[in-house]
Every structure is written in structure tokens, then in C-alpha cells.
Amino acid sequence: MSGMSDPVQSVLQSFRGYVKKMKSYGEALDVMYWDLRTGAPRKGVEARSEVIGELSAEMFKMSVSDEMGRYLEQLSAPESFGQLDETNRKLVEECKKEYDRSKKIPPERYQEYVVLTSQAETVWEEAKAKSDFAMFQPYLEKIVAANLEFVELWGYEGHRYNTLLDMYEPGMTVEKLDALFADVREKLVPLVAAIQKSANKPDTSFLNQTFDVAQQKLFSLFILKELGYDFEAGRLDESVHPFATGLNPGDVRITTRYLPNDVTSALFGTIHECGHGLYEQNISKDLIGTPLCTGTSMGIHESQSRFWENMVGRSRPFWQRYYGKLQELYPDRFRDVPVESFYRAINVVQPSLIRIEADELTYNLHIMIRYEIEKALFDGSLQVKDLPAYWNEKYREYLGVVPSHDGEGVLQDVHWAGGAFGYFPSYSLGNMYSAQIRHAMEKELGALDDLIANGDFASVKAWLVERIYRYGKLLTPQEIVMRVTGEPLDPDYLVRYLQTKYADIYGL
Amino acid sequence: MSGMSDPVQSVLQSFRGYVKKMKSYGEALDVMYWDLRTGAPRKGVEARSEVIGELSAEMFKMSVSDEMGRYLEQLSAPESFGQLDETNRKLVEECKKEYDRSKKIPPERYQEYVVLTSQAETVWEEAKAKSDFAMFQPYLEKIVAANLEFVELWGYEGHRYNTLLDMYEPGMTVEKLDALFADVREKLVPLVAAIQKSANKPDTSFLNQTFDVAQQKLFSLFILKELGYDFEAGRLDESVHPFATGLNPGDVRITTRYLPNDVTSALFGTIHECGHGLYEQNISKDLIGTPLCTGTSMGIHESQSRFWENMVGRSRPFWQRYYGKLQELYPDRFRDVPVESFYRAINVVQPSLIRIEADELTYNLHIMIRYEIEKALFDGSLQVKDLPAYWNEKYREYLGVVPSHDGEGVLQDVHWAGGAFGYFPSYSLGNMYSAQIRHAMEKELGALDDLIANGDFASVKAWLVERIYRYGKLLTPQEIVMRVTGEPLDPDYLVRYLQTKYADIYGL
């Protein structure tokens, strides 16, 4: 803290202590969430929810307290701010952004909203099971209305939805996304059509067998170690919905779900979460105890999960390397299946109704549908009551399939019940980022396929740590893309990657 | 809250909210402790410790805050206190006791002490491994000195040690314990001597085999279900030192440790923790969110772990019922061992050096040694530097064995490193309580052995829930003993139980 005046140094120290305390609440909450999802006893959930409620409320109070306000005012003042190093500047900016945002919502409205979304998630679960959109509709209407109200309070530039996008992908706007998605869609829809017309379809029949779960677990653990996931700084557990949670860089946990009749679900789920995990495990330890100690955006986070899952895990050299191991674990299952057949089967393209089961290619079309819907909800051109019809129409238009009921249609995702408008685009942005980053990586390290063929994941990981992971939130998504690739986000890298890969698989 | 004036009702409501918030911190901390001991990644421990430190400090601050002081002052005033129902009175009393105690220690001294004991536990671990008492001595001296200082600040009646005893067993004093222990010792020492002279010793050779750990786990889970441990309100995990933790009555977790060369260690450890678990799982839900929602004292808690472990789990009818199941799990191991031989083997009496490996009978003598030492440390008749010699002399006197080094002597327990003076007597008090409670139970339900023979653990549990478990801390240990057995604690129940059981086993 050299070159800093005593008063600034003193405020900074108090501020850092205050932020660290807030972050401690955050870590305690994250441990409890992890615990709830990985086997906490059913009968303790109600009391645990109250505990989580108390600590969350306390953490929120701290984020908007007068004390926080004073720190931010003092440290943002030009004469103080100028004395801060880059990390502390970023920290002040990050806290100020959160403070300003939270301060604008009346606390009682925020509290009501937390209760509303919590109830809505429960109702959604039942509505989905019963395919009963009418049951969920009043909740969703209130959630959209609340978000519209919040956007007015927060303020917005251009489209109202921009303010929501910015929460997950700082700096992202409708204007940019419209262009990105139009470009991708224009080129992917013909590719999907060509694939559907191809006579050269992969045989997937051998995937429809049962696979001992204990062996699946062994294989997941084996692959995680190969990829460089650090088991001294993490663990693999099971949960209904797989997730990764970075408690601190020394404790980044991932989960998966083993299905007895599907050997690929747990495996690719594991590799996906491993990507998130590698990111969080390798954030610089200097950032521990601050809100900067996490991935910079959901888009960049997803770029890493998808890089490792798709570009590594679903690549030909990966299976040329590890298929023998899988065959050993299941000698009866794959004896007569050549590795090339396996590789093609795990990359089959098939327009479908359910996003989370979609293939690497059509996945982006699922996202675009949700993006169009969210945009329309927030510019007022679409009402919640008209959602199911709009959804089905879009699925017909983009993917050529129509849900037979809302459970496999508009009710399939939990995001809206939780009020997470603006989140979905992150998934496709992740795909775009990953292709562009891969391209930059190959310019320095040579072909990724060769690295994979040699099992040289250490070089791949080191390259990503050096350029992306270690920075946490010190760099914005835009800064990372510019620094790493030398140009702004360009969706053509994704398009070209997909065109090349699938032209090869389908012999187009 | 009928019959309560508006101002009192309003203060009470704020007080209850405040207490609930404190308890929330407590539950969050307990989840994190459980997590650290059951598999948290090594590299995250340092950051996690900081999180625990922040939350503990916050909780301590709340317990001695001016706000807490005002609530207690207002609610303790006779005109308010008279309006409270019994639960709220107990709650006020419990918080006031804690508040008064904590307020008397200067915060910076408390903080120093927390750091000291935390360091001491680390040093102790190494000192124990190296059998190097000199290494641990300066830490222990400081811990004893701090406790002496705290006792002066807290105040004491009679012996200084009374104030420490009261922390674990409210109302217990040196005067009472001297009498209790003298009585037990006088009768047990001849019994141990008679056993040692007996020619009719159990054969334990068949226990010295290897036992598949997966099967051990199955057996532990099976027995837990039989005893009525509720897996929807708990779970069984593994940890280096087995423990039970009651997060709330719907989430009471226990752990065990499987040793490949010892089939009884994990099993009896599991049953022991099950006893603690049954207690905590069955505390009335009305007490959730208050400090009354836990066992009333360490002595009563241990009475339940020991009741289930020894009086149920080490009984003849228990093994007549379940030995066949164990034989099934290990067909090679026990084929030629009759159940009676197995029963006698798991009840072998053998004076030994290590408390936690001691049998049900000599265990009490280990405790008495620690009690004599703690008493002497706090009346000034024993200095820390003289501990090893004193320890060894007492072991020769009470048990007829002498440690060959301090690692298996004075350094064997962690308690003193953590500053837990006054805790040890709880273990023997637990044995005494359990025998007296058993006697009362049998007057109502008939012979415990018959209930066990019929597998009627539901009746046993229901009786204990109704009379002990559900009250949590609403009743003091003395109130429980008086209500349940109609008389004050009488160590003769324990003595008679042990005399009968071991005269039978050793044919005395």
C-alpha cells in the first residue's frame, strides 16, 4: 500500500475487512447450498432455509449499509481512487455497482421478491410435472412485472432488457446480441438442415444399454484427474442437477448425476462442471475474500465448461486416447463398436425439444428462442399469457419440432421461476467465446487436437490459467476477449468450428 | 403470548428474532465444522478457517451486545419475567447466563485465548506424535493460567473448578463429584481386581482378523435403522474422530470410522453416536431457533450415547438377535464362534493405557484420574510441569498400568489443548445417569433385556423421548434425574449394573 496517504490507507483497510466479512457470509451460504443439494436430510430443510434466509438478509444489509456507503464515497473520490492499485480500484467499482443497484430497490420490495421467486420455484416444479402453465402463469406475471419495475428503478440505456443482460454479462446489449445471434442462426440453420438430409447418420444404438454406475463413477474420476482437476482443492459428489461451486480457490466442488441407462450423461456433465471448476480453482489467491474471486461473467464461465466438454471431451483424439479405458470398464458393451462409431454417436445432431439434452449444434437455437422471448417480454410486445403459443411457434420455426405439452415446452427451465432473465444468452456466448479462444490458443500452442492426442492437458490448462482464470473478475469479458484473441467477439469462429466438425462427421 | 402486556410482547418478539439470528450463525458454523471433518478439500481449509473466524466473532459480538443487554434487562425485570411462559423464561435465563459469563472476559483476552487454544491443538497433535510433553507444556501452562484468570473473573463458590464443571454439567460441584467418584471407585477397584484374578477370561482371538469395510458399513447402517435413528433427519459419514452434530432436530448427523482390522470399533462407535443422535433428533420442534434446542448437559448427553452403546449394544440379547446377521456378512470369520463367545469377547475387561479404547468398567477409572488432575491444577496443588509424573503415578494406582511414554500417557487426549477443563467428568456421569435411568425405565417397561430380545427399540426410544429427549435444555440435568427416577443421582445403580453384568461374564 505504498504511495497511499494515511487516511486513504486506513479507510481502505476497514473497507477490505468489511468486504471480507461479507464474503465470509457468502462462503458460509455457498457451503449450505452445496450441502442442501448433495444429501442434506429432508427433514432439516425447513430450518436450514430459515438459516439461509437470516444470513442472506444480513449479507444484503451489509451490501447497502451506511457503512458501505461511506467507504465507497470516500474511496471513489478522485483523490483517493487515484491512490489505489488496480485490484482495489476494481474492488471499489464492483462493490459500488452492487451498492448502487441494490440501493435503488426498496428493501421491502426486495424481500417480497425473494419470497415470490422462492414460492414460484416450488409452484413451477409442480406445474412442470403437471404440464399446467396456467398454474405457473400468475407467478410468472408477477416476476416479470417486478423485473420491469426494477429495471425502471435501476435505469436503462436503449432496450430495457440491457439492464438485465448486464447482470450476467457486463457490457452485453440487445443491439450486440441481435447481431451475434442473427449471424450464427443464419449459418447454423442451413447446417442443421443439411445434416438432417444426410444419409450418413451415426448409429447410436449401442448407447442404449445399461452401464454399471460404480464403473461410471470410476471413469468420471479418472477423466477429471487426466484433465487436471485438483482433488486437493475440490471433490466430486452427486446431485439431481449437476453444478459447480467455487467456495474459494482451494475448495471448488463439482457434482454429477449417474444414469444407469446412459453412460455419456454423467461423463459429459462431469467434464462440463470440470471446466467451471478449473476456472475457479485457478483464480489468483490474492483475490480471496473479495467479490472479485469468481469468474468474470456467466458467458466466460460457460465458455470454459463448454470448451472442456465439447472441444476437448467430444473430440476425436480424446476418444482415440480414452476409448480403450472405457471399453475395459465395460467389456461387454463396446466390444464390437469401433472408436470412430463411438465418436460419431456422441456427436449426433438431432433437433429436439429439451435444451439440456440438446447437441452442441442445435443447443444455440434453443438459446435464441429464449432470448427472443425475454426480449419481447421486456419491450412489452409479448404477454406472459401468450408465452406457450409463442414458444411452440418458435420451436417449429427454429428447430422444426413442436412440444406436445408445456412440460416439454415453455415450462422446461427453472430460470424464469427464479427471475433469472438475461441469463440464457450466456450459454451461447460461452460457445462463441470458446471457439474464438480456441483459435487464439492454437496460434500459440498448435492444434488442440494434437495436444489432446498427446494428453497434454497441462499445457492447455496453463495457457488458460495464465490468460483467463487467474484474473477472476479483475478483467471484464470484453477485456479478456480482446487481450486473449486480439479482436472483439466474432461469432464466425463458432460457426466455422461447427461447420468443419459436423461436415466431417456427416460427410457433407 | 396471551396474558402479556404489549410492551413485553414487543420486546419478547424482538428478543426471539435476535436469538434466532444468533442460532442461525451457530447452525451455519456447525455445517462448516461438519464439512471440514467429513471431507472438505485440504487446500480450502485456510480460507474456510477465516470464514469460521468471522462468523464466530460476529456471533460472540451478538451474545454480548448492548442490544442483547437491553433485552435481557427488560425481560429479566420481575414485572416482565412474571408474564413469560416457561420456555421464554428458560430462554432468558440461558441467554443471561451466557451474557454474564461472556461479558466478564475482556474481548481482547477472549480473542487471544481463542488463538492460543487453536495453536495449542496443532502443537498438541505434534507433541503427542513425538511423545514430547516439553513441547506442549508452555501452551498448557498458558491455557491453565487463562482459565484460572477467567474463573476469577467469572467468580466461584467453593472450589475454583466448580465454575468450570458448571459449563458442562450445570449444578455439578467438586463436593458432589468427590462423593460420587469415591463411592464408585471403592466398589469398582475390587471388581476389576477380581476380574483380573479370574481364570475364566473371554477368548478374543477371533476379533483379530480383517473385516471388509464395505460390509462393516452395511452392518452399521442396518443397526442404525433397527435402533430407530431417522435417516430422513440424519446421515452417517466417515471422519477420523467419530462425532455427532445436531444442526437442528431435522438434521442430526453422525460419523464413524471403519478399521479394516477391527469390526467392533466402527460398530460401537456408530451406536454411541446414534445415542447422541436419537437425543438431538427428538428435541421438541418448538425449541428450534433457540439455544435450548440441544441436550441439557454433556453428562445427560453421554448417558444416552452410553446407554445405547453399552446397555443395548453390548448386551447379550442384542447379540442373540443380531449375531446371525453379522455371521452372514462375514461367513468366514465367525463360523465357529458361538454367540456367547462373541458376547463375552466384546465385553472383555482389561486395564489399559488409552481411555478411548477402555472397556465399559475401567473407563470410569480413566475419568477419575483426569478429574483428580484437573481439580489439583485448579486448587494450585499441581503444576503443569509435574503432570507427566503425576499422571503415571495415578495410572499405576488406579489401573495398575504405567505408560511407557507420554504419547500413550498424559498427551493422549485433545481436551486440555482446547481448554475443555471440566468436561471429562461428564463421561462417568453419563454412565451413572444411564444406569439409574435404565432402572427407572425397567420399572415401567419391564426388563430392558426382554425389550432388546424382542427388538422393541421403539418402546425404549419412545420412553426416552417422552421423559428426556423432547425437553432439550428446558429441564436441568438434576430436574431430569429427579423427574425420571424420583431420586437424585445415585452411583450405586451403575455399580450394581456393572457388578451383575461382569460377575456373570467372568463367573465371579
CSV table of C-alpha atoms in Angstrom, one decimal, chain A residues 17 20-21 23-25 27-28 31-32 34-35 38-45 47-48 50-52 54-55 58 61 230-235 247-253 285 288, chain B residues 17 20-21 23-25 27-28 31-32 34-35 38-45 47-48 50-52 54-55 58 61 230-235 247-253 285 288:
chain,number,residue,atom,x,y,z
A,17,GLY,CA,-12.2,-6.0,6.3
A,20,LYS,CA,-14.0,-9.9,3.7
A,21,LYS,CA,-16.7,-10.3,6.3
A,23,LYS,CA,-17.6,-12.6,1.5
A,24,SER,CA,-17.4,-14.9,4.6
A,25,TYR,CA,-21.2,-14.9,4.8
A,27,GLU,CA,-18.9,-18.7,1.6
A,28,ALA,CA,-21.0,-19.9,4.5
A,31,VAL,CA,-21.4,-24.3,1.8
A,32,MET,CA,-25.1,-24.6,2.9
A,34,TRP,CA,-23.9,-27.2,-1.6
A,35,ASP,CA,-24.9,-29.3,1.4
A,38,THR,CA,-25.8,-33.1,-2.1
A,39,GLY,CA,-27.6,-35.0,0.6
A,40,ALA,CA,-28.8,-32.9,3.5
A,41,PRO,CA,-31.6,-34.8,5.3
A,42,ARG,CA,-35.0,-33.9,4.1
A,43,LYS,CA,-36.5,-33.1,7.5
A,44,GLY,CA,-33.9,-30.4,8.2
A,45,VAL,CA,-34.5,-28.4,5.1
A,47,ALA,CA,-35.0,-25.0,9.4
A,48,ARG,CA,-32.0,-24.7,7.1
A,50,GLU,CA,-34.6,-20.1,7.7
A,51,VAL,CA,-30.8,-20.1,8.5
A,52,ILE,CA,-30.1,-19.3,4.9
A,54,GLU,CA,-31.2,-14.9,8.0
A,55,LEU,CA,-27.6,-14.9,6.6
A,58,GLU,CA,-27.6,-9.9,6.8
A,61,LYS,CA,-28.0,-5.4,4.6
A,230,ASP,CA,-7.2,-30.7,-8.4
A,231,PHE,CA,-8.8,-33.1,-5.9
A,232,GLU,CA,-6.9,-31.5,-3.1
A,233,ALA,CA,-8.9,-28.3,-3.9
A,234,GLY,CA,-12.2,-30.0,-4.8
A,235,ARG,CA,-14.4,-33.0,-4.7
A,247,LEU,CA,-16.2,-21.7,-2.3
A,248,ASN,CA,-12.7,-20.4,-2.5
A,249,PRO,CA,-9.9,-21.3,-5.0
A,250,GLY,CA,-8.8,-24.1,-2.6
A,251,ASP,CA,-12.3,-25.6,-2.4
A,252,VAL,CA,-14.2,-25.8,-5.7
A,253,ARG,CA,-16.7,-28.6,-5.8
A,285,LYS,CA,-5.2,-16.3,-4.3
A,288,ILE,CA,-9.6,-14.5,-1.8
B,17,GLY,CA,-35.8,-12.7,16.5
B,20,LYS,CA,-32.9,-16.9,16.2
B,21,LYS,CA,-30.4,-14.9,14.2
B,23,LYS,CA,-28.7,-19.5,16.3
B,24,SER,CA,-28.6,-19.2,12.6
B,25,TYR,CA,-24.9,-18.3,12.8
B,27,GLU,CA,-26.1,-23.7,12.5
B,28,ALA,CA,-24.1,-22.2,9.7
B,31,VAL,CA,-22.5,-27.1,9.0
B,32,MET,CA,-19.0,-25.8,8.2
B,34,TRP,CA,-19.1,-30.9,9.9
B,35,ASP,CA,-18.0,-30.3,6.4
B,38,THR,CA,-16.0,-35.2,6.6
B,39,GLY,CA,-14.0,-34.5,3.5
B,40,ALA,CA,-13.6,-30.8,2.8
B,41,PRO,CA,-10.6,-30.3,0.4
B,42,ARG,CA,-7.3,-29.7,2.1
B,43,LYS,CA,-6.4,-26.6,0.2
B,44,GLY,CA,-9.6,-24.8,1.1
B,45,VAL,CA,-9.1,-25.2,4.9
B,47,ALA,CA,-9.8,-19.8,3.8
B,48,ARG,CA,-12.6,-21.7,5.5
B,50,GLU,CA,-11.1,-17.4,8.2
B,51,VAL,CA,-14.8,-17.7,7.3
B,52,ILE,CA,-15.4,-19.6,10.5
B,54,GLU,CA,-15.5,-14.1,11.0
B,55,LEU,CA,-18.8,-15.8,11.8
B,58,GLU,CA,-19.9,-12.0,14.9
B,61,LYS,CA,-20.4,-10.0,19.5
B,230,ASP,CA,-34.1,-41.4,11.5
B,231,PHE,CA,-32.2,-41.3,8.1
B,232,GLU,CA,-34.6,-38.6,6.9
B,233,ALA,CA,-33.3,-36.4,9.7
B,234,GLY,CA,-29.7,-37.5,9.6
B,235,ARG,CA,-26.9,-39.2,7.8
B,247,LEU,CA,-27.7,-28.9,13.3
B,248,ASN,CA,-31.5,-28.9,14.1
B,249,PRO,CA,-33.8,-31.7,15.1
B,250,GLY,CA,-34.4,-32.5,11.4
B,251,ASP,CA,-30.7,-32.7,10.6
B,252,VAL,CA,-28.6,-34.6,13.1
B,253,ARG,CA,-25.6,-36.2,11.6
B,285,LYS,CA,-39.5,-28.6,17.3
B,288,ILE,CA,-35.8,-24.7,17.1
